[in-house]
Amino acid sequence: MSITNQEIARILYEIGEYLDMQGVAFKPRAYEKAAETIESLQEETTDIYKRGGLKAVEDIPGVGVSIAEKIEELIKTGRLKYYDGLKKKTPVDLSELTAVEGLGPRKIKLLYQKLGVKNLKDLERVAKTGKISKLEGFGVKSEENILKGIEFVKKSGGRFILGFVMPEIRMIENRLRALRGIKRAEAAGSVRRRKETIGDADILVVIESKPPAFAKATAGKVMDYFVSMPEVVRVFAHGETKSAVKLKNGMDVDVRVLPEESYGAALNYFTGSKDHNIALRQLAVKKRYKLSEYGLFDGKKQIAGRTEEEIYRALGLDYIEPEMREMTGELEAAQKHTLPKLIGYKDLKGDLQVQTKWTDGSNSIEEMAEAAMAKGLEYVAITDHTKRLAMTGGLDDKRIQKQWEEIDGLNDKWQMANRKFRVLKSTECDILKDGSLDLSDEILAKLDVVGVSVHSNFNLSKREQTERVKRAMKNPNVDIIFHPTGRLIQRRESYEVDMGELIKTAKETGTVMEIDAFPDRLDLKDQHIRMCVDLGVKMTIDSDAHAVNHFDVLEFGVAQARRGWAKREDIINAWPLEKMLGFLKKW
Ligand code: DGT
Ligand code: CA
Ligand code: CA
Ligand code: ZN
């Protein structure tokens, strides 16, 4: 099995960090750039290499000869001597330490040289004794921030962002499915419930159960295959029907082989959540049944268990989608037949947050539009940043009008060719500190869709921050609040803001709240989505794409919406274009 783009990128990033620590000039940035490109490539680098050899790898933008050769070594041998050497030379656990917010390679180097900090434990010890604040370039404030950062890392510790590991989980599922005698292979647990982050992946496999000797041999083969996959770095268990391993990326994966008769019951049990399971069992007991991972039993007789549906039915419940199994009222609703029909994974018709080369995206408007079409979408809003975000080359009143010419040209072209696709004129306009906006009202009034967001002054008081966003919502030109809480999963907490009050204001002003689908944003959170659903506040699910392959993240936004019990009617970009625009116009 071959090394993925994500793995290559991670190694290149780390090399950049090691070189940066050594104070090497320019090179770190070169590695970082190469990593960024590879991360967002559509094609696997291994395939590029297979097709065109070293030369083709060199042709990847931002990849020079020397980096291309390193990539070749990684593809051919799965290792890189240069990287191993760097790692050995610096006894510091970089990946652990760079996880602390505000700690870059340079600071880590200082902390190592002056205080001998090698890992998170060392860091916490010296921070608590006040030694860091006495170092040049650090101070009391940064020591406080480091301690806060450590707390944050510990809280999120050992968990993986679902959207980032999903490709690897799917790859394992697919490989297992391809083995002989296997009927199904599916990840249960928090993966199936589509939690934002997962502790480990729990994969269930169903094999043909007859004849028994064949079943036993098949199970054995599955186990042998699973523990010897190339990504496996540790084997915790290697049993007849159950195994557990750790992968290169640090993630643990379990696999269990099951007979078909109890697949539904096992899927239900291992999907969880644990509290949902416990409540189901109690319901079963009330009916004088017994529910286990093997089935639903009346005495010795199995009355359900082949599918999840039949278990729920036998317990007097409507089927509950995995994303709702978190004990937030789903059992009561299933009993009363009032569960919502959730938005489906194929329901989106458009995407209302897309960045392009005009600012910090990697592709042109046309390339992004073509990629969206290939995904089956019918419209996208182009939402490049505004001038306050100077580092992205944000647009001002003048340049955004230039962009409109390009958009008009594209729309005309597609109309002539009878292609049903529309690019909408839009913006991700900065909300300034006082709640005013970074483009003039005159320009905003001419856009098809106006999205606004907070990118600065994260440390205002809760009152000030809430008033700031509310003021933006009250601007009649504003349609959508993008990534409303501003959090980055495992990296940055939300700024202080009263979400209840914002959602109420959205109700009054007809403002749409965004569910940013990027895997480390998922912003709104599920409980906020639920508040919007309950109040009738409309939402949009956007990719926040910065490159053509980023439209793939939309499914994680849909998953988040489902975790917040949202229906198609709640999500404006699941509506046809005219209806969506009509709604925005009305408000
Ligand atoms: P994670 O891995 O921390 O993201 O969360 P889960 O939900 O995947 O939890 P995990 O991997 O510990 O276990 C998988 C499922 O197995 C869990 O969702 C429900 C079920 N399960 C695990 N332990 C128990 C238990 O003690 N009682 C019951 N009823 N179910 C359990
Ligand atoms: Ca799990
Ligand atoms: Ca597990
Ligand atoms: Zn943004």
Coordinates of C-alpha atoms and ligand atoms in Angstrom, one line a residue:
M1 CA 0.0 0.0 0.0
S2 CA 1.2 3.4 -0.9
I3 CA 1.9 6.6 1.1
T4 CA -0.9 9.2 1.0
N5 CA -0.6 12.9 0.2
Q6 CA -1.5 13.6 3.8
E7 CA 1.3 11.5 5.1
I8 CA 3.8 13.1 2.7
A9 CA 2.7 16.5 3.7
R10 CA 3.0 15.8 7.4
I11 CA 6.6 14.7 7.0
L12 CA 7.4 17.7 4.9
Y13 CA 5.8 20.1 7.4
E14 CA 7.9 18.4 10.2
I15 CA 11.1 18.7 8.2
G16 CA 10.3 22.4 7.8
E17 CA 9.8 22.7 11.5
Y18 CA 13.1 20.9 12.3
L19 CA 15.0 23.1 9.9
D20 CA 13.4 26.2 11.3
M21 CA 14.5 25.1 14.8
Q22 CA 18.0 24.9 13.6
G23 CA 17.8 28.4 12.3
V24 CA 18.2 27.5 8.7
A25 CA 17.1 30.2 6.3
F26 CA 14.6 29.9 3.5
K27 CA 14.5 26.1 3.4
P28 CA 11.8 25.8 6.1
R29 CA 9.4 27.9 4.0
A30 CA 10.2 25.8 0.9
Y31 CA 9.2 22.6 2.7
E32 CA 6.1 24.2 4.1
K33 CA 5.0 25.4 0.7
A34 CA 5.6 22.0 -0.8
A35 CA 3.6 20.4 2.0
E36 CA 0.7 22.8 1.4
T37 CA 0.6 22.0 -2.3
I38 CA 0.8 18.3 -1.8
E39 CA -1.9 18.4 0.8
S40 CA -4.3 20.0 -1.6
L41 CA -3.5 17.9 -4.7
Q42 CA -6.4 16.1 -6.3
E43 CA -4.3 13.2 -7.5
E44 CA -2.2 11.0 -5.2
T45 CA 1.5 11.8 -5.5
T46 CA 2.2 8.1 -5.7
D47 CA 0.1 8.0 -8.9
I48 CA 1.8 11.0 -10.3
Y49 CA 5.1 9.2 -9.7
K50 CA 3.9 6.0 -11.2
R51 CA 2.8 7.8 -14.3
G52 CA 5.8 10.1 -14.9
G53 CA 8.5 9.3 -12.4
L54 CA 10.7 11.8 -10.6
K55 CA 10.2 14.3 -13.4
A56 CA 6.5 14.4 -12.9
V57 CA 6.9 15.0 -9.2
E58 CA 9.3 17.9 -9.9
D59 CA 6.6 19.4 -12.0
I60 CA 4.3 19.8 -9.0
P61 CA 4.2 23.5 -8.3
G62 CA 6.4 24.4 -5.3
V63 CA 8.3 21.1 -5.4
G64 CA 12.0 21.4 -6.4
V65 CA 14.5 18.7 -7.3
S66 CA 15.7 18.1 -3.8
I67 CA 12.2 17.8 -2.3
A68 CA 11.1 15.6 -5.3
E69 CA 13.9 13.2 -4.6
K70 CA 12.8 13.0 -0.9
I71 CA 9.3 12.3 -2.0
E72 CA 10.6 9.6 -4.3
E73 CA 12.4 7.9 -1.5
L74 CA 9.3 8.0 0.6
I75 CA 7.2 6.5 -2.1
K76 CA 9.7 3.8 -2.9
T77 CA 10.8 2.8 0.6
G78 CA 8.1 4.3 2.9
R79 CA 10.9 6.0 4.9
L80 CA 13.2 9.0 4.5
K81 CA 16.7 8.9 5.9
Y82 CA 17.0 12.7 5.9
Y83 CA 13.9 13.0 8.1
D84 CA 14.9 10.2 10.4
G85 CA 18.3 11.9 10.8
L86 CA 16.8 15.3 11.7
K87 CA 14.5 13.7 14.2
K88 CA 17.4 11.9 15.9
K89 CA 19.5 15.0 16.1
T90 CA 16.8 16.9 18.0
P91 CA 15.5 14.9 20.9
V92 CA 12.5 17.2 21.1
D93 CA 8.9 15.9 20.5
L94 CA 8.0 18.5 18.0
S95 CA 4.5 17.3 17.1
E96 CA 3.5 17.3 20.8
L97 CA 4.9 20.8 21.4
T98 CA 3.8 22.5 18.3
A99 CA 0.2 21.4 19.2
V100 CA 0.4 24.0 22.0
E101 CA -1.0 27.2 20.6
G102 CA 1.5 30.0 20.0
L103 CA 4.5 27.6 20.2
G104 CA 6.5 27.6 17.0
P105 CA 9.8 25.9 16.2
R106 CA 11.9 28.9 17.2
K107 CA 10.4 29.2 20.7
I108 CA 10.6 25.4 21.1
K109 CA 14.3 25.6 20.3
L110 CA 14.8 28.3 23.0
L111 CA 12.9 26.4 25.6
Y112 CA 15.0 23.3 24.8
Q113 CA 18.3 25.1 24.9
K114 CA 17.6 27.2 28.0
L115 CA 15.3 25.0 30.0
G116 CA 15.8 21.5 28.5
V117 CA 12.1 21.2 27.5
K118 CA 11.7 18.1 25.4
N119 CA 8.0 17.3 25.6
L120 CA 4.6 18.5 27.0
K121 CA 5.4 17.3 30.5
D122 CA 8.6 19.3 30.7
L123 CA 6.9 22.3 29.3
E124 CA 4.1 22.2 31.9
R125 CA 6.7 21.7 34.7
V126 CA 8.7 24.8 33.8
A127 CA 5.7 26.9 33.0
K128 CA 4.2 26.1 36.5
T129 CA 7.4 27.1 38.3
G130 CA 7.4 30.5 36.5
K131 CA 10.7 29.8 34.6
I132 CA 9.3 30.6 31.2
S133 CA 8.3 34.2 32.1
K134 CA 11.9 35.0 32.9
L135 CA 13.2 33.9 29.5
E136 CA 13.9 36.7 27.1
G137 CA 11.1 37.1 24.6
F138 CA 8.5 35.3 26.7
G139 CA 7.0 37.2 29.7
V140 CA 4.2 36.5 32.1
K141 CA 1.5 36.7 29.5
S142 CA 3.0 34.2 27.2
E143 CA 3.6 31.8 30.2
E144 CA -0.1 32.1 31.0
N145 CA -1.0 31.4 27.4
I146 CA 1.3 28.3 27.3
L147 CA -0.4 26.9 30.4
K148 CA -3.8 27.5 28.8
G149 CA -2.5 25.9 25.6
I150 CA -1.4 22.8 27.5
E151 CA -4.8 22.5 29.2
F152 CA -6.4 22.6 25.7
V153 CA -4.1 20.0 24.3
K154 CA -4.7 17.7 27.2
K155 CA -8.5 18.1 26.9
S156 CA -8.4 17.2 23.2
G157 CA -5.5 14.8 23.7
G158 CA -5.4 11.6 21.6
R159 CA -8.4 12.4 19.6
F160 CA -8.5 12.8 15.8
I161 CA -10.5 15.2 13.7
L162 CA -12.9 13.0 11.8
G163 CA -12.7 14.7 8.5
F164 CA -8.9 14.4 8.4
V165 CA -8.8 10.6 9.2
M166 CA -12.0 9.6 7.3
P167 CA -10.1 8.9 4.0
E168 CA -7.8 6.4 5.9
I169 CA -10.8 4.8 7.6
R170 CA -12.6 4.4 4.3
M171 CA -9.5 3.0 2.7
I172 CA -9.4 0.3 5.4
E173 CA -13.1 -0.5 5.0
N174 CA -12.7 -0.8 1.2
R175 CA -9.7 -3.1 1.5
L176 CA -11.5 -5.4 3.9
R177 CA -14.6 -5.4 1.6
A178 CA -12.4 -6.6 -1.2
L179 CA -11.3 -9.7 0.7
R180 CA -12.9 -13.0 -0.2
G181 CA -15.9 -14.2 1.8
I182 CA -16.6 -10.7 3.3
K183 CA -20.1 -9.4 3.0
R184 CA -19.8 -6.0 4.7
A185 CA -17.2 -3.9 6.5
E186 CA -18.3 -0.7 8.2
A187 CA -17.0 1.6 10.9
A188 CA -19.3 1.9 13.8
G189 CA -18.7 4.0 17.0
S190 CA -18.2 7.7 16.9
V191 CA -17.2 7.5 13.2
R192 CA -20.7 6.3 12.3
R193 CA -22.2 8.9 14.6
R194 CA -20.1 11.5 12.8
K195 CA -18.7 13.1 15.9
E196 CA -16.3 16.0 15.3
T197 CA -13.4 14.1 16.7
I198 CA -13.0 10.4 17.4
G199 CA -11.0 8.4 20.0
D200 CA -10.6 5.3 17.8
A201 CA -12.3 3.6 14.9
D202 CA -14.4 0.5 15.5
I203 CA -14.8 -1.6 12.3
L204 CA -17.3 -4.3 12.0
V205 CA -17.0 -7.1 9.4
V206 CA -19.7 -9.6 8.4
I207 CA -18.5 -12.8 6.7
E208 CA -20.4 -15.6 5.0
S209 CA -21.2 -17.9 8.0
K210 CA -21.5 -21.2 6.1
P211 CA -20.0 -23.6 6.0
P212 CA -18.6 -23.1 9.5
A213 CA -15.1 -24.2 8.6
F214 CA -15.0 -21.7 5.8
A215 CA -16.3 -19.0 8.1
K216 CA -13.5 -19.7 10.6
A217 CA -10.8 -19.7 8.0
T218 CA -12.2 -16.4 6.5
A219 CA -12.2 -14.8 10.0
G220 CA -8.6 -15.9 10.5
K221 CA -7.6 -14.4 7.1
V222 CA -9.3 -11.1 7.9
M223 CA -7.4 -10.9 11.2
D224 CA -4.1 -11.8 9.6
Y225 CA -4.6 -9.2 6.9
F226 CA -5.7 -6.5 9.2
V227 CA -2.7 -6.7 11.6
S228 CA -0.3 -6.7 8.7
M229 CA -1.5 -3.7 6.8
P230 CA 1.4 -1.4 6.0
E231 CA 0.2 1.5 8.2
V232 CA 0.2 -0.7 11.3
V233 CA 2.9 0.2 13.8
R234 CA 1.7 -1.7 16.8
V235 CA -0.6 -4.7 17.3
F236 CA -2.5 -4.7 20.6
A237 CA -4.5 -7.8 20.0
H238 CA -4.6 -10.5 17.3
G239 CA -7.5 -12.8 18.1
E240 CA -9.8 -15.2 16.1
T241 CA -12.6 -12.6 15.6
K242 CA -11.2 -9.5 17.2
S243 CA -8.0 -7.5 16.6
A244 CA -6.7 -4.0 17.6
V245 CA -3.8 -2.0 16.1
K246 CA -2.2 1.4 16.1
L247 CA -1.6 3.1 12.8
K248 CA 1.3 5.3 11.8
N249 CA -0.8 8.4 12.2
G250 CA -1.3 7.5 15.9
M251 CA -4.9 6.3 15.5
D252 CA -6.1 3.1 17.0
V253 CA -8.4 0.8 15.0
D254 CA -10.3 -2.2 16.2
V255 CA -11.9 -4.8 13.9
R256 CA -14.5 -7.4 14.9
V257 CA -15.9 -10.3 12.7
L258 CA -19.6 -11.0 13.2
P259 CA -22.1 -13.5 11.8
E260 CA -24.9 -12.0 9.7
E261 CA -27.7 -13.0 12.1
S262 CA -26.5 -10.5 14.7
Y263 CA -25.1 -7.8 12.5
G264 CA -27.9 -5.3 13.3
A265 CA -27.5 -5.8 17.0
A266 CA -23.8 -5.6 16.9
L267 CA -23.9 -2.5 14.7
N268 CA -26.3 -0.9 17.1
Y269 CA -24.2 -1.8 20.1
F270 CA -20.9 -0.7 18.7
T271 CA -22.4 2.5 17.2
G272 CA -23.4 3.7 20.6
S273 CA -23.4 6.2 22.1
K274 CA -23.0 4.3 25.3
D275 CA -25.7 6.2 27.0
H276 CA -28.1 5.6 24.1
N277 CA -27.3 1.9 24.3
I278 CA -28.0 1.8 28.0
A279 CA -31.3 3.5 27.6
L280 CA -32.3 1.0 24.8
R281 CA -31.4 -1.9 27.1
Q282 CA -33.6 -0.4 29.8
L283 CA -36.5 -0.1 27.3
A284 CA -36.0 -3.8 26.4
V285 CA -36.0 -4.8 30.0
K286 CA -39.3 -3.0 30.5
K287 CA -40.8 -5.1 27.7
R288 CA -39.3 -8.2 29.4
Y289 CA -36.8 -8.7 26.6
K290 CA -33.0 -8.7 26.7
L291 CA -30.9 -6.6 24.3
S292 CA -27.2 -7.4 23.7
E293 CA -24.7 -7.1 20.9
Y294 CA -26.0 -10.6 19.8
G295 CA -29.6 -9.6 19.3
L296 CA -33.0 -8.8 21.0
F297 CA -34.2 -11.9 22.9
D298 CA -37.5 -13.0 24.4
G299 CA -36.2 -15.7 26.7
K300 CA -34.0 -17.8 24.5
K301 CA -35.6 -16.8 21.3
Q302 CA -34.0 -14.1 19.1
I303 CA -36.8 -11.8 18.0
A304 CA -34.6 -9.2 16.2
G305 CA -31.0 -8.5 15.4
R306 CA -30.3 -8.9 11.7
T307 CA -30.9 -5.2 11.1
E308 CA -31.0 -2.2 13.4
E309 CA -34.5 -1.2 12.0
E310 CA -36.0 -4.4 13.3
I311 CA -34.5 -3.8 16.8
Y312 CA -35.9 -0.3 17.0
R313 CA -39.3 -1.5 15.7
A314 CA -39.5 -4.4 18.2
L315 CA -38.8 -1.8 21.0
G316 CA -41.7 0.4 19.7
L317 CA -39.5 3.0 18.3
D318 CA -39.0 4.7 14.9
Y319 CA -35.6 4.1 13.4
I320 CA -33.1 6.6 14.8
E321 CA -30.3 7.9 12.6
P322 CA -26.8 7.3 14.1
E323 CA -26.0 11.1 14.2
M324 CA -28.9 11.5 16.6
R325 CA -27.9 8.8 19.1
E326 CA -26.6 11.1 21.8
M327 CA -29.5 11.1 24.3
T328 CA -30.7 14.5 23.5
G329 CA -34.4 13.5 23.3
E330 CA -34.2 11.0 20.4
L331 CA -35.8 8.2 22.2
E332 CA -38.9 10.2 23.3
A333 CA -39.2 11.5 19.7
A334 CA -38.9 8.0 18.3
Q335 CA -41.6 6.8 20.6
K336 CA -44.0 9.7 19.7
H337 CA -43.1 9.4 16.0
T338 CA -41.9 13.0 15.9
L339 CA -38.3 12.5 14.8
P340 CA -37.3 14.9 12.0
K341 CA -36.5 13.7 8.5
L342 CA -32.8 14.8 8.5
I343 CA -31.2 16.6 5.6
G344 CA -29.6 14.0 3.3
Y345 CA -25.9 13.7 2.3
K346 CA -26.9 14.3 -1.3
D347 CA -29.3 17.2 -0.7
L348 CA -26.9 20.3 -1.2
K349 CA -27.5 22.2 -4.4
G350 CA -25.0 25.0 -3.8
D351 CA -22.1 26.2 -1.7
L352 CA -22.1 29.8 -0.3
Q353 CA -18.5 30.1 0.8
V354 CA -15.7 29.6 -1.7
Q355 CA -12.4 31.4 -1.9
T356 CA -10.3 31.8 -5.1
K357 CA -6.9 33.0 -6.3
W358 CA -8.3 36.5 -6.0
T359 CA -7.3 36.2 -2.4
D360 CA -5.9 33.1 -0.5
G361 CA -7.4 30.3 -2.6
S362 CA -5.3 28.2 -4.9
N363 CA -7.6 28.0 -7.9
S364 CA -9.4 30.4 -10.3
I365 CA -13.1 31.1 -10.2
E366 CA -13.6 28.9 -13.2
E367 CA -11.7 26.0 -11.8
M368 CA -13.6 26.2 -8.5
A369 CA -16.9 26.3 -10.4
E370 CA -16.0 23.3 -12.6
A371 CA -15.0 21.3 -9.5
A372 CA -18.4 22.3 -7.9
M373 CA -20.2 21.2 -11.0
A374 CA -18.4 17.9 -10.9
K375 CA -19.7 17.4 -7.4
G376 CA -23.2 17.9 -8.7
L377 CA -23.7 21.5 -7.4
E378 CA -25.8 24.0 -9.3
Y379 CA -24.4 27.2 -7.8
V380 CA -21.5 28.7 -5.8
A381 CA -21.0 32.0 -4.2
I382 CA -17.5 33.4 -4.6
T383 CA -16.5 34.8 -1.2
D384 CA -13.0 36.2 -1.3
H385 CA -11.7 38.1 1.7
T386 CA -11.8 41.9 2.1
K387 CA -9.0 44.4 2.6
R388 CA -8.8 44.2 6.4
L389 CA -7.3 40.8 5.9
A390 CA -4.3 42.3 4.2
M391 CA -2.2 39.1 4.3
T392 CA -4.7 37.4 2.0
G393 CA -4.6 40.3 -0.5
G394 CA -8.2 41.1 0.6
L395 CA -10.4 42.9 -2.0
D396 CA -11.6 46.5 -1.6
D397 CA -14.5 48.3 -3.3
K398 CA -12.6 48.7 -6.5
R399 CA -11.1 45.2 -6.9
I400 CA -14.3 43.4 -6.1
Q401 CA -15.9 45.2 -9.1
K402 CA -13.1 43.8 -11.3
Q403 CA -14.0 40.4 -10.0
W404 CA -17.6 40.9 -11.1
E405 CA -16.5 41.3 -14.7
E406 CA -14.9 37.8 -14.6
I407 CA -18.0 36.3 -12.9
D408 CA -20.3 37.9 -15.5
G409 CA -18.2 36.5 -18.3
L410 CA -18.3 33.0 -16.9
N411 CA -22.1 33.1 -16.3
D412 CA -22.7 34.3 -19.9
K413 CA -20.5 31.6 -21.2
W414 CA -22.3 28.8 -19.4
Q415 CA -25.7 30.2 -20.3
M416 CA -24.8 30.2 -24.0
A417 CA -23.6 26.6 -23.7
N418 CA -26.9 25.7 -21.9
R419 CA -25.1 24.6 -18.8
K420 CA -27.2 25.0 -15.7
F421 CA -24.7 26.6 -13.3
R422 CA -24.5 30.0 -11.7
V423 CA -21.6 31.8 -10.0
L424 CA -23.0 34.3 -7.4
K425 CA -21.2 37.5 -6.6
S426 CA -20.4 37.5 -2.9
T427 CA -17.9 38.2 -0.2
E428 CA -16.5 37.1 3.1
C429 CA -16.5 40.6 4.4
D430 CA -14.6 41.3 7.6
I431 CA -16.6 42.6 10.6
L432 CA -14.5 45.4 12.0
K433 CA -14.0 45.9 15.6
D434 CA -17.0 48.2 16.1
G435 CA -19.4 46.0 14.0
S436 CA -19.1 48.0 10.9
L437 CA -18.1 46.3 7.6
D438 CA -15.0 46.3 5.4
L439 CA -16.8 47.1 2.2
S440 CA -19.1 50.1 1.5
D441 CA -22.9 49.6 1.7
E442 CA -23.2 50.6 -1.9
I443 CA -21.0 47.7 -3.0
L444 CA -22.7 45.2 -0.5
A445 CA -26.1 46.1 -1.9
K446 CA -25.0 45.0 -5.4
L447 CA -23.8 41.6 -4.3
D448 CA -26.0 38.5 -4.7
V449 CA -25.1 37.2 -1.3
V450 CA -23.3 38.9 1.5
G451 CA -21.4 36.8 4.1
V452 CA -19.6 38.4 7.0
S453 CA -17.2 37.1 9.6
V454 CA -15.0 37.9 12.5
H455 CA -11.2 37.5 11.9
S456 CA -9.7 39.9 14.4
N457 CA -10.1 41.3 17.9
F458 CA -10.9 37.8 19.3
N459 CA -10.3 39.0 22.9
L460 CA -13.2 41.5 23.3
S461 CA -15.4 41.0 26.2
K462 CA -18.5 38.8 25.7
R463 CA -20.7 41.9 25.7
E464 CA -18.6 43.8 23.2
Q465 CA -18.2 40.8 20.9
T466 CA -21.9 40.0 20.9
E467 CA -22.8 43.7 20.2
R468 CA -20.2 43.8 17.4
V469 CA -21.7 40.8 15.6
K470 CA -25.3 41.9 16.3
R471 CA -24.5 45.3 14.7
A472 CA -23.3 43.5 11.5
M473 CA -26.5 41.3 11.5
K474 CA -28.6 44.5 11.6
N475 CA -27.0 45.8 8.4
P476 CA -29.8 45.2 5.9
N477 CA -27.2 44.1 3.3
V478 CA -25.9 41.2 5.4
D479 CA -27.2 37.7 4.6
I480 CA -25.0 35.2 6.4
I481 CA -22.7 35.1 9.4
F482 CA -19.8 32.8 8.5
H483 CA -18.2 30.4 11.0
P484 CA -20.1 32.2 13.8
T485 CA -18.1 31.0 16.9
G486 CA -14.6 31.3 15.3
R487 CA -13.3 28.1 17.0
L488 CA -10.7 25.9 15.4
I489 CA -11.0 22.3 16.8
Q490 CA -8.0 21.4 18.9
R491 CA -6.3 24.7 18.1
R492 CA -8.4 27.7 19.2
E493 CA -11.4 28.0 21.5
S494 CA -14.3 30.2 20.3
Y495 CA -14.1 33.9 21.1
E496 CA -16.5 34.9 23.9
V497 CA -19.9 35.5 22.4
D498 CA -23.5 35.0 23.5
M499 CA -24.6 32.5 20.9
G500 CA -28.2 32.4 22.3
E501 CA -28.5 36.1 21.8
L502 CA -27.0 36.0 18.3
I503 CA -29.4 33.2 17.2
K504 CA -32.3 35.3 18.6
T505 CA -31.1 38.3 16.6
A506 CA -30.8 36.1 13.5
K507 CA -34.4 35.3 13.9
E508 CA -35.4 39.0 14.1
T509 CA -33.2 40.1 11.2
G510 CA -33.6 37.0 9.0
T511 CA -29.9 36.4 9.1
V512 CA -28.6 33.0 8.0
M513 CA -26.2 31.2 10.2
E514 CA -23.4 29.2 8.6
I515 CA -22.3 25.7 9.3
D516 CA -18.7 25.9 8.0
A517 CA -18.0 22.3 6.9
F518 CA -14.2 22.4 7.1
P519 CA -13.3 19.5 9.4
D520 CA -11.4 21.6 12.0
R521 CA -14.1 24.2 12.1
L522 CA -17.6 22.6 12.1
D523 CA -18.9 25.9 13.1
L524 CA -21.8 26.1 14.2
K525 CA -21.6 23.4 16.8
D526 CA -24.4 20.8 17.0
Q527 CA -26.1 22.4 20.0
H528 CA -26.3 25.8 18.2
I529 CA -27.7 24.1 15.1
R530 CA -30.4 22.6 17.3
M531 CA -31.2 26.1 18.7
C532 CA -31.5 27.4 15.1
V533 CA -33.8 24.5 14.1
D534 CA -36.0 25.1 17.2
L535 CA -36.3 28.8 16.5
G536 CA -36.7 28.5 12.7
V537 CA -33.5 30.3 12.0
K538 CA -32.2 29.2 8.5
M539 CA -28.7 27.9 8.0
T540 CA -26.3 27.2 5.1
I541 CA -23.7 24.4 4.9
D542 CA -20.5 25.7 3.2
S543 CA -17.2 24.1 2.3
D544 CA -15.1 27.2 2.9
A545 CA -13.1 25.7 0.0
H546 CA -9.7 27.2 -0.8
A547 CA -8.8 24.6 -3.5
V548 CA -10.7 22.4 -5.9
N549 CA -10.6 19.2 -3.8
H550 CA -12.1 21.0 -0.8
F551 CA -15.7 20.5 -1.9
D552 CA -15.2 17.0 -0.5
V553 CA -15.6 18.4 3.0
L554 CA -19.3 19.3 2.5
E555 CA -20.3 15.9 3.8
F556 CA -18.9 16.8 7.2
G557 CA -21.0 19.9 7.3
V558 CA -24.1 17.8 6.4
A559 CA -23.1 15.4 9.2
Q560 CA -22.9 18.3 11.6
A561 CA -26.3 19.6 10.5
R562 CA -27.7 16.1 11.0
R563 CA -26.2 16.0 14.5
G564 CA -28.1 19.2 15.1
W565 CA -31.4 17.6 13.8
A566 CA -31.6 19.9 10.8
K567 CA -34.0 19.1 7.9
R568 CA -33.6 20.1 4.3
E569 CA -36.0 22.9 4.9
D570 CA -33.6 24.5 7.5
I571 CA -30.7 24.7 5.0
I572 CA -31.0 27.3 2.3
N573 CA -28.3 25.9 0.0
A574 CA -30.3 22.7 -0.1
W575 CA -32.9 24.7 -2.0
P576 CA -33.0 25.5 -5.7
L577 CA -31.2 28.7 -6.6
E578 CA -34.3 30.8 -7.2
K579 CA -35.9 29.9 -3.9
M580 CA -32.7 30.5 -2.1
L581 CA -32.2 33.9 -3.7
G582 CA -35.9 34.8 -3.1
F583 CA -35.4 34.1 0.6
L584 CA -32.3 36.3 0.9
K585 CA -34.1 39.1 -1.0
K586 CA -37.2 39.0 1.3
W587 CA -34.9 39.7 4.2
Ligands
DGT1 P1 -14.7 7.4 20.8 O1 -14.0 6.2 20.3 O2 -14.1 7.8 22.1 O3 -14.7 8.5 19.8 O4 -16.2 7.0 21.1 P2 -17.0 5.7 20.7 O5 -18.5 6.0 20.9 O6 -16.6 5.2 19.4 O7 -16.7 4.7 21.9 P3 -15.8 3.4 22.0 O8 -14.8 3.3 20.9 O9 -15.2 3.4 23.4 O10 -16.9 2.2 21.9 C1 -17.6 2.0 20.7 C2 -19.0 1.8 21.1 O11 -19.2 0.6 21.9 C3 -19.7 2.9 21.9 O12 -20.1 3.9 21.2 C4 -20.8 2.1 22.6 C5 -20.3 0.8 22.8 N1 -19.8 0.6 24.2 C6 -18.5 0.7 24.6 N2 -18.4 0.5 25.9 C7 -19.7 0.3 26.4 C8 -20.3 0.0 27.6 O13 -19.6 0.0 28.7 N3 -21.6 -0.1 27.7 C9 -22.4 -0.1 26.6 N4 -23.7 -0.2 26.7 N5 -21.9 0.2 25.4 C10 -20.5 0.4 25.2
CA2 CA -14.5 4.5 18.8
CA3 CA -13.1 1.3 20.4
ZN4 ZN -13.1 33.1 7.3

